[in-house]
JSON list of C-alpha atoms in Angstrom, two decimals:
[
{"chain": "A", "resi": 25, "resn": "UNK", "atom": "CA", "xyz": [-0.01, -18.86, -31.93]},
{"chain": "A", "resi": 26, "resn": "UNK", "atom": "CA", "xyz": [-0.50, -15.25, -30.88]},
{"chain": "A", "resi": 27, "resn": "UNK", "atom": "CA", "xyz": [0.75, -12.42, -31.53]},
{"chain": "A", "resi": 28, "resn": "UNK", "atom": "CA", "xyz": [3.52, -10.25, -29.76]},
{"chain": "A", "resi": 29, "resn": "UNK", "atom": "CA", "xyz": [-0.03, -7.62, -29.06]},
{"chain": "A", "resi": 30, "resn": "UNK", "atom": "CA", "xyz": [-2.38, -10.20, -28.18]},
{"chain": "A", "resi": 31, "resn": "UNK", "atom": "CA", "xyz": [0.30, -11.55, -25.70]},
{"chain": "A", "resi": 32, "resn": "UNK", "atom": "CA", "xyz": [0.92, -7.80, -24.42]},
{"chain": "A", "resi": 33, "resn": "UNK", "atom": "CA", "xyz": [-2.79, -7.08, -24.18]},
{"chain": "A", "resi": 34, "resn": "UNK", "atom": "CA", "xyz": [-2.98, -10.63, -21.93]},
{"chain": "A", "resi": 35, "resn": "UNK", "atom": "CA", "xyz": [0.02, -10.62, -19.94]},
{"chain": "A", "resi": 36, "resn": "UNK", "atom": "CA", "xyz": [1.41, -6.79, -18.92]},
{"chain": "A", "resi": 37, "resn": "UNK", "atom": "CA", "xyz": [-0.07, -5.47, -15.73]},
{"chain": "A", "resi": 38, "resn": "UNK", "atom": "CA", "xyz": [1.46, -2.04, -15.09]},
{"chain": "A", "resi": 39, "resn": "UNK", "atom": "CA", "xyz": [-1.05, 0.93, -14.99]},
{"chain": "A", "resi": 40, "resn": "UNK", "atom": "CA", "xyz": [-2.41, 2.03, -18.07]},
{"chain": "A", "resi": 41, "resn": "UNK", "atom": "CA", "xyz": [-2.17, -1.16, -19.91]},
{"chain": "A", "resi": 42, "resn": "UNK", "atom": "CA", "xyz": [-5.86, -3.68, -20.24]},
{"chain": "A", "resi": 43, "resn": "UNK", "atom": "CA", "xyz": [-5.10, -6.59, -17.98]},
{"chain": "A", "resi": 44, "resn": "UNK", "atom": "CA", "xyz": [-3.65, -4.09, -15.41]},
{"chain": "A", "resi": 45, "resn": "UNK", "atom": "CA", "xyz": [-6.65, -1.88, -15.56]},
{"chain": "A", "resi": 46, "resn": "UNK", "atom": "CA", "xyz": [-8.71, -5.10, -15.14]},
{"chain": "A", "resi": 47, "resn": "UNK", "atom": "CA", "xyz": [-6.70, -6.60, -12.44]},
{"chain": "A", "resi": 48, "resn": "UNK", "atom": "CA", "xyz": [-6.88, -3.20, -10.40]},
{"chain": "A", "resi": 49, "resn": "UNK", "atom": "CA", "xyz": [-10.70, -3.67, -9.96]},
{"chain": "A", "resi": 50, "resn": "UNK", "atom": "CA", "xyz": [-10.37, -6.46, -7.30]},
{"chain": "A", "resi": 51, "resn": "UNK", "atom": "CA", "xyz": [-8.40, -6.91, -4.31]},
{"chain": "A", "resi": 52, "resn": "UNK", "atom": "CA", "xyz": [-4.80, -8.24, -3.72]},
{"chain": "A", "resi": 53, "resn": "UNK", "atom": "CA", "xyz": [-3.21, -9.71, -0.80]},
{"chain": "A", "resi": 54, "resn": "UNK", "atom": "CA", "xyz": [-0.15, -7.30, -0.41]},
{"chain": "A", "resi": 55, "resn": "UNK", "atom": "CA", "xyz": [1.16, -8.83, 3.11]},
{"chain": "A", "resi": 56, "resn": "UNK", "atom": "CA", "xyz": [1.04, -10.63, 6.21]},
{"chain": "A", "resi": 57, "resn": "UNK", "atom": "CA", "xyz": [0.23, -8.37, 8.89]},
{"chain": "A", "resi": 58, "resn": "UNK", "atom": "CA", "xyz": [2.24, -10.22, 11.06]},
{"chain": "A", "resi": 59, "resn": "UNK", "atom": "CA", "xyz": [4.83, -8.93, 8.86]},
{"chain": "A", "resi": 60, "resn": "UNK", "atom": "CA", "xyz": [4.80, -5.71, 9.98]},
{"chain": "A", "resi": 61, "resn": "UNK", "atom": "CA", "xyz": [5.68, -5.41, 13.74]},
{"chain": "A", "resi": 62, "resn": "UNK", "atom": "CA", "xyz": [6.09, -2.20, 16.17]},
{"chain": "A", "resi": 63, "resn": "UNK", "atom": "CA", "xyz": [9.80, -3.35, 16.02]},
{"chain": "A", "resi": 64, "resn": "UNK", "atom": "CA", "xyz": [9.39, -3.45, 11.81]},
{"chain": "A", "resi": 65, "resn": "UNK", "atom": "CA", "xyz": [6.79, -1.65, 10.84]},
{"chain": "A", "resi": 66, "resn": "UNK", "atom": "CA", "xyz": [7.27, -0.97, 6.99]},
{"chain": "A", "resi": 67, "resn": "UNK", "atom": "CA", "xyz": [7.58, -3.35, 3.91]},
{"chain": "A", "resi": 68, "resn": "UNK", "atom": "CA", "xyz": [9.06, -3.39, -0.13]},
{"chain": "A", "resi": 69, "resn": "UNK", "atom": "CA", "xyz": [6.40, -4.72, -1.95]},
{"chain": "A", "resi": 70, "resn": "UNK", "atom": "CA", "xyz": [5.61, -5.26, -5.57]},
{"chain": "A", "resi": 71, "resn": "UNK", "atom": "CA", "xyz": [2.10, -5.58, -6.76]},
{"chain": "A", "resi": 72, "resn": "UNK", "atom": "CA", "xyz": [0.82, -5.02, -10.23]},
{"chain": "A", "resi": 73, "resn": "UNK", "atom": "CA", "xyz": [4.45, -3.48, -11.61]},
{"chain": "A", "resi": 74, "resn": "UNK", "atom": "CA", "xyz": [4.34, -1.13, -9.17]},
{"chain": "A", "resi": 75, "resn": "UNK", "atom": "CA", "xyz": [7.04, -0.77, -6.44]},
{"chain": "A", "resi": 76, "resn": "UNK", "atom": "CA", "xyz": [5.01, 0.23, -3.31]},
{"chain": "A", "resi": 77, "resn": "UNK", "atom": "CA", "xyz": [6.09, 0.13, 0.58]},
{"chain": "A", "resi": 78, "resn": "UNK", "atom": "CA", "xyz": [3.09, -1.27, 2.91]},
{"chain": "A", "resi": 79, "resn": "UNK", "atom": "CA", "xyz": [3.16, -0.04, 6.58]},
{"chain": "A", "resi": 80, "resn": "UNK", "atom": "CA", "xyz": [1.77, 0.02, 9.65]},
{"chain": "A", "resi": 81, "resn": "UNK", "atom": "CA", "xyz": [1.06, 2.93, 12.06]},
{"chain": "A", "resi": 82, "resn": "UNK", "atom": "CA", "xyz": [-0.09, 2.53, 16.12]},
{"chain": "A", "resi": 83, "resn": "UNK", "atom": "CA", "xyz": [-3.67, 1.80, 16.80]},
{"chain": "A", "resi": 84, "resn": "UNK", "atom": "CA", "xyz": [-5.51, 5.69, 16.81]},
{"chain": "A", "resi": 85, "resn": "UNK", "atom": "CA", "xyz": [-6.71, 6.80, 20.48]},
{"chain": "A", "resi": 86, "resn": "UNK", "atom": "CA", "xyz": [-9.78, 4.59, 21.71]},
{"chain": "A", "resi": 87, "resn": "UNK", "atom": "CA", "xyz": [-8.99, 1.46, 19.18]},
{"chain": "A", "resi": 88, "resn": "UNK", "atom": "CA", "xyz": [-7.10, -1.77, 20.04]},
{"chain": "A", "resi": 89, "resn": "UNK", "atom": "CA", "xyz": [-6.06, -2.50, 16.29]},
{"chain": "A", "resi": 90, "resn": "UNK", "atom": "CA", "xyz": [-3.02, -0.85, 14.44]},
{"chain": "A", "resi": 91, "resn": "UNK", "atom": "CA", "xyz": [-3.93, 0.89, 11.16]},
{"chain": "A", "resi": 92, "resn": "UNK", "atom": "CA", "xyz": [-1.70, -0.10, 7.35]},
{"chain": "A", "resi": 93, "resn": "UNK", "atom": "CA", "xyz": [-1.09, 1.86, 4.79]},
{"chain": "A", "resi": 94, "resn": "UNK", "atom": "CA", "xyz": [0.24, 1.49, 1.27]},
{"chain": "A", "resi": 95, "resn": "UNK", "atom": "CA", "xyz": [1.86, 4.19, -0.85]},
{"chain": "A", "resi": 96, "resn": "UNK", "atom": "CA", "xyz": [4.06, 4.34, -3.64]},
{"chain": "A", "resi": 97, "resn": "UNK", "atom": "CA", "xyz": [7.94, 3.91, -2.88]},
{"chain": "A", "resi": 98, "resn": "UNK", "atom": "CA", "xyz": [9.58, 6.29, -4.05]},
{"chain": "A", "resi": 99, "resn": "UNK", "atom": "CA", "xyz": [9.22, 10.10, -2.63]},
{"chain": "A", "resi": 100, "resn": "UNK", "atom": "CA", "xyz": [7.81, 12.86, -5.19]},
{"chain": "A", "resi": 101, "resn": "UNK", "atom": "CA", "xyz": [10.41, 14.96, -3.96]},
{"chain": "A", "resi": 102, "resn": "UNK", "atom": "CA", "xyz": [13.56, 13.32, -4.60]},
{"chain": "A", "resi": 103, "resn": "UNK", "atom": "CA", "xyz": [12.82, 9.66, -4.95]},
{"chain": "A", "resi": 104, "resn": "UNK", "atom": "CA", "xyz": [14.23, 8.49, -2.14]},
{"chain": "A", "resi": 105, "resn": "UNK", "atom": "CA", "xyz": [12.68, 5.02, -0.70]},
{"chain": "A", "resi": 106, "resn": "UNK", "atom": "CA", "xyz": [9.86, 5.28, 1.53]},
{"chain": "A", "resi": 107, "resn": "UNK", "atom": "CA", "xyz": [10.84, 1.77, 2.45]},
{"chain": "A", "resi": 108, "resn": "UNK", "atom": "CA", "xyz": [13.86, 3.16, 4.54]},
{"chain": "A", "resi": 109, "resn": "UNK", "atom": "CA", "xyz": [11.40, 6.06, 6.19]},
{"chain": "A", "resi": 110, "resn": "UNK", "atom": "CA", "xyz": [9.98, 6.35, 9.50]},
{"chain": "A", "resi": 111, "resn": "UNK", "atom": "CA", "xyz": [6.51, 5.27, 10.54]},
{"chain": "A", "resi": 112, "resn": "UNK", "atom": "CA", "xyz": [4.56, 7.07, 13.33]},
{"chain": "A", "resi": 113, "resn": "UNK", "atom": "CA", "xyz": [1.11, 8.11, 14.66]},
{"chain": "A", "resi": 114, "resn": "UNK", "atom": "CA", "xyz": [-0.06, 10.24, 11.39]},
{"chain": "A", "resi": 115, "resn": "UNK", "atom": "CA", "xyz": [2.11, 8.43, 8.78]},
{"chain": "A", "resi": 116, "resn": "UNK", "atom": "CA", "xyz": [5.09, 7.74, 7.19]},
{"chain": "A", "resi": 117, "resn": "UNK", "atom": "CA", "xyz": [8.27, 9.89, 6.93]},
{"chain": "A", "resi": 118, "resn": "UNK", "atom": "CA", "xyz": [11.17, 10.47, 3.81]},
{"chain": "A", "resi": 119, "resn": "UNK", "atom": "CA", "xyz": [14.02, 9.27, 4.79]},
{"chain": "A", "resi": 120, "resn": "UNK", "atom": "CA", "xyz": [15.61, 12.02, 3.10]},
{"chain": "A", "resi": 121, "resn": "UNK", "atom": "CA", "xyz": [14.01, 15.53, 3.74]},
{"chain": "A", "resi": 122, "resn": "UNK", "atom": "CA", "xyz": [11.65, 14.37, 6.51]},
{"chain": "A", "resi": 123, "resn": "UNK", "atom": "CA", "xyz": [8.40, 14.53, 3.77]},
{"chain": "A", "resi": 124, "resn": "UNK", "atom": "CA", "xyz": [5.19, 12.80, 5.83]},
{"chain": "A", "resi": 125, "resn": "UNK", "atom": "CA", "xyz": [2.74, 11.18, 3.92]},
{"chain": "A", "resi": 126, "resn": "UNK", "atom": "CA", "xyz": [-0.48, 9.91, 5.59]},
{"chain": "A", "resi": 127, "resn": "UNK", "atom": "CA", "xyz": [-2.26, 6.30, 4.92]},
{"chain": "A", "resi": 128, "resn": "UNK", "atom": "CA", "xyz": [-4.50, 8.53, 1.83]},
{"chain": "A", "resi": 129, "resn": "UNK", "atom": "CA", "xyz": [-1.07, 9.99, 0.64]},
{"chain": "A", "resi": 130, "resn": "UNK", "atom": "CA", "xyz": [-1.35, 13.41, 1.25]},
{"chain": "A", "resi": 131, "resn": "UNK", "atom": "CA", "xyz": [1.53, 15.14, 2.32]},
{"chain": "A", "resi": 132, "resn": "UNK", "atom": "CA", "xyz": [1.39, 16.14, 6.13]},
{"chain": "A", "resi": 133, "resn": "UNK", "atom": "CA", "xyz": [4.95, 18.01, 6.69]},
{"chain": "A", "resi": 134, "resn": "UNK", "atom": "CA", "xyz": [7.43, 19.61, 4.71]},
{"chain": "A", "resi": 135, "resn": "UNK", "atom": "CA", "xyz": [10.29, 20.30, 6.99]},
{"chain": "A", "resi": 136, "resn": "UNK", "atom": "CA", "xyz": [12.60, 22.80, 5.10]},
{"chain": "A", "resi": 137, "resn": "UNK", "atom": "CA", "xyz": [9.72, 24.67, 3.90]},
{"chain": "A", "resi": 138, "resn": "UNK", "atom": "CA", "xyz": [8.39, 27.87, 5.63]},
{"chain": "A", "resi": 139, "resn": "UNK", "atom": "CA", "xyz": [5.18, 27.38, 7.32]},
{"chain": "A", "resi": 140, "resn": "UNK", "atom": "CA", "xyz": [2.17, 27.84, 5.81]},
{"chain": "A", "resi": 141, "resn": "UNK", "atom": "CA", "xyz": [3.78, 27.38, 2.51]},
{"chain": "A", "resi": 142, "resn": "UNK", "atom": "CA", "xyz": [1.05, 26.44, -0.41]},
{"chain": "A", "resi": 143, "resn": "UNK", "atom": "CA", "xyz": [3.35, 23.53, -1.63]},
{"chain": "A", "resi": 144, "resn": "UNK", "atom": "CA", "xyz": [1.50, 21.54, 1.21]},
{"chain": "A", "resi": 145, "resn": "UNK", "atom": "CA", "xyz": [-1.75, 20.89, -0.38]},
{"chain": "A", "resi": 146, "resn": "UNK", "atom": "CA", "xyz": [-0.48, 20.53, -3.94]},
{"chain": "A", "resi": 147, "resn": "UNK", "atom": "CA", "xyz": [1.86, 17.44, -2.62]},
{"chain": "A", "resi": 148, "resn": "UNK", "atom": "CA", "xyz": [0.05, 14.11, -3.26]},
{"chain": "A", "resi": 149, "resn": "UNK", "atom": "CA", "xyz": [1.51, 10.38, -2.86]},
{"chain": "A", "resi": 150, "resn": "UNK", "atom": "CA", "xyz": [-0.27, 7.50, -4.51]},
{"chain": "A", "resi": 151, "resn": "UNK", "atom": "CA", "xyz": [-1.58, 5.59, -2.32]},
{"chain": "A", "resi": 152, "resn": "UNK", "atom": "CA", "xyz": [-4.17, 2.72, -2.13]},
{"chain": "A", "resi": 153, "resn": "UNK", "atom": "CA", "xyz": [-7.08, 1.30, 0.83]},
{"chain": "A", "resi": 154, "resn": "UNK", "atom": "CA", "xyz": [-5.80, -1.57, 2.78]},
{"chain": "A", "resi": 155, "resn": "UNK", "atom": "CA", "xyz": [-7.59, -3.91, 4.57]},
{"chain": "A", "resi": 156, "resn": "UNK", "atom": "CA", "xyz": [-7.03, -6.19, 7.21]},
{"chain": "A", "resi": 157, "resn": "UNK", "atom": "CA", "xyz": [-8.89, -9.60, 6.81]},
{"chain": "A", "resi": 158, "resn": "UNK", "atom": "CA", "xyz": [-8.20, -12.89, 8.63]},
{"chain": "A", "resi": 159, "resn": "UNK", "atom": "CA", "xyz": [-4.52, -12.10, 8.78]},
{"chain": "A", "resi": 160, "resn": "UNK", "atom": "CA", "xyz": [-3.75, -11.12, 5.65]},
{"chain": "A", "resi": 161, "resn": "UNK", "atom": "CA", "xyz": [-3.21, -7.26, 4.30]},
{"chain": "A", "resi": 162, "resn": "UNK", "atom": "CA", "xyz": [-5.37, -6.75, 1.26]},
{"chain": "A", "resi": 163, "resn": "UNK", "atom": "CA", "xyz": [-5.04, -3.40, -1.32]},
{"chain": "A", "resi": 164, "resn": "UNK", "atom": "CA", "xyz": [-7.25, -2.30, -4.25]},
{"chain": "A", "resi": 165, "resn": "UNK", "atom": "CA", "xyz": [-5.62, -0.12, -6.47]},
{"chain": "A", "resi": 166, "resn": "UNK", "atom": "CA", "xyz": [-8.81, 0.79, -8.40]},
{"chain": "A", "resi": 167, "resn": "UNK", "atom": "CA", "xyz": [-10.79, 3.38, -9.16]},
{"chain": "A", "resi": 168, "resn": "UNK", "atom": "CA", "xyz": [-12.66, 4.70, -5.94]},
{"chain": "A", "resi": 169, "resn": "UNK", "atom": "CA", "xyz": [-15.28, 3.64, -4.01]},
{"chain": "A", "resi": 170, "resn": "UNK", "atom": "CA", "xyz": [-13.44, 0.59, -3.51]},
{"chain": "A", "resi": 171, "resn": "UNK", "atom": "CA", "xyz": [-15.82, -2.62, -3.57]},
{"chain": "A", "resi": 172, "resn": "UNK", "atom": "CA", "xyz": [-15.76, -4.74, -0.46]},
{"chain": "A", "resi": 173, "resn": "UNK", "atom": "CA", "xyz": [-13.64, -7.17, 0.23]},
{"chain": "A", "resi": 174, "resn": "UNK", "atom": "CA", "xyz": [-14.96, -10.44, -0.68]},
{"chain": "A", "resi": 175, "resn": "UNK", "atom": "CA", "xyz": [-16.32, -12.61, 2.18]},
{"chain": "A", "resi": 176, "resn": "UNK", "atom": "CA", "xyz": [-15.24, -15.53, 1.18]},
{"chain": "A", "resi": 177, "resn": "UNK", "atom": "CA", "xyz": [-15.56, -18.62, 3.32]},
{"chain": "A", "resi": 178, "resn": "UNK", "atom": "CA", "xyz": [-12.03, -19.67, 4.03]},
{"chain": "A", "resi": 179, "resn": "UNK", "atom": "CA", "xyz": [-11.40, -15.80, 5.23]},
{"chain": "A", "resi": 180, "resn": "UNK", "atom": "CA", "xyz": [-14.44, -15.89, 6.93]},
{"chain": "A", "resi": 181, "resn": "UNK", "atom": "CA", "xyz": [-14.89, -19.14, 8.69]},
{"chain": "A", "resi": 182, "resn": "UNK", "atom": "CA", "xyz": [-14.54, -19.39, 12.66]},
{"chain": "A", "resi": 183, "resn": "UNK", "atom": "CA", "xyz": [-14.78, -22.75, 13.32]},
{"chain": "A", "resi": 184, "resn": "UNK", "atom": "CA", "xyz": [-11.30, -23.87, 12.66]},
{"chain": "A", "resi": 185, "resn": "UNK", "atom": "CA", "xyz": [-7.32, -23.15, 12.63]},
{"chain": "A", "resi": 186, "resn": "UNK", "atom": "CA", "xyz": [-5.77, -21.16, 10.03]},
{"chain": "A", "resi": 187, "resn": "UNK", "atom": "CA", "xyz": [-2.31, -20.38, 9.80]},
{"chain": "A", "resi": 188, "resn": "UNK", "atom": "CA", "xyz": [0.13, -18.31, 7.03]},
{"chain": "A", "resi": 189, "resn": "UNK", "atom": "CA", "xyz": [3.34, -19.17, 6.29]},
{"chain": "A", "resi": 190, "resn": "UNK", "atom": "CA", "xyz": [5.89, -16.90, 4.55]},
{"chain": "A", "resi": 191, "resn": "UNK", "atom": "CA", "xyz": [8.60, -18.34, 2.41]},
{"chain": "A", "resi": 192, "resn": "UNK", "atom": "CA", "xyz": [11.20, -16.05, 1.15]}
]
């Protein structure tokens, strides 16, 4: 039998605690990027205790692929869900005040603030590297450089059919 510490230690994930801090180091599938359409571009996830939103902005000029970001769901200015906010070409917008936030969560727009206003580049969202691999939407939530993502066979494999399905 262990204790109610030992089980703690083991079994809690949230930042700050060991396991978390462990499990951070490695990547996570966070979605299917067929998820996330032009139609429905944005996502309430939950990975590691944290409540995050995943999204996905318009390829950049000159590439074919669209780009995903993940950042933490709730605004720094009054909480409100990102998950309800707008996705376009630079990032993702507060439903609230109109806040952007781009894929590296720094804060691109504050709409009822004068311009040039210092608040700008104090303004950070967490946020976390995604990466698309063989259909799937993977996030490290580590300390940076992020590692590669592994290259596992089954991920990496041409020769054959793979498929996801998503069960609610």
């Amino acid at each position: 039998m262990i204790t109610k510490e030992e089980n703690d230690t083991l079994t809690l994930v949230g930042p700050g605690t060991p396991a978390g801090e462990l499990l951070r180091r490695y990547w996570h599938p966070v979605a299917v990027a067929g998820e996330l359409t032009p139609e429905k571009p944005l996502k309430a996830v939950k990975l590691l205790g944290e409540d995050l939103v995943v999204f996905r902005q318009p390829p950049a000029p000159g590439e074919s692929q669209p780009r995903s970001g993940l950042v933490k769901e709730r605004c720094p200015h009054r909480a409100a869900s990102l998950a309800w906010g707008r996705v376009d070409d630079e990032g993702i917008r507060c439903p609230y005040h109109g806040w952007k936030f781009d894929r590296a969560g720094k804060c691109l727009e504050l709409p009822a603030e004068p311009a040039g206003t210092p608040l700008l580049n104090k303004i950070r969202q967490p946020a976390y590297p995604v990466q698309k691999v063989a259909g799937l939407l993977y996030a490290y939530m580590g300390p940076l450089p992020a590692p590669l993502v592994p290259n596992w066979d089954v991920l990496a494999r041409e020769d054959g059919r793979r498929w996801t399905v998503i069960e609610s």
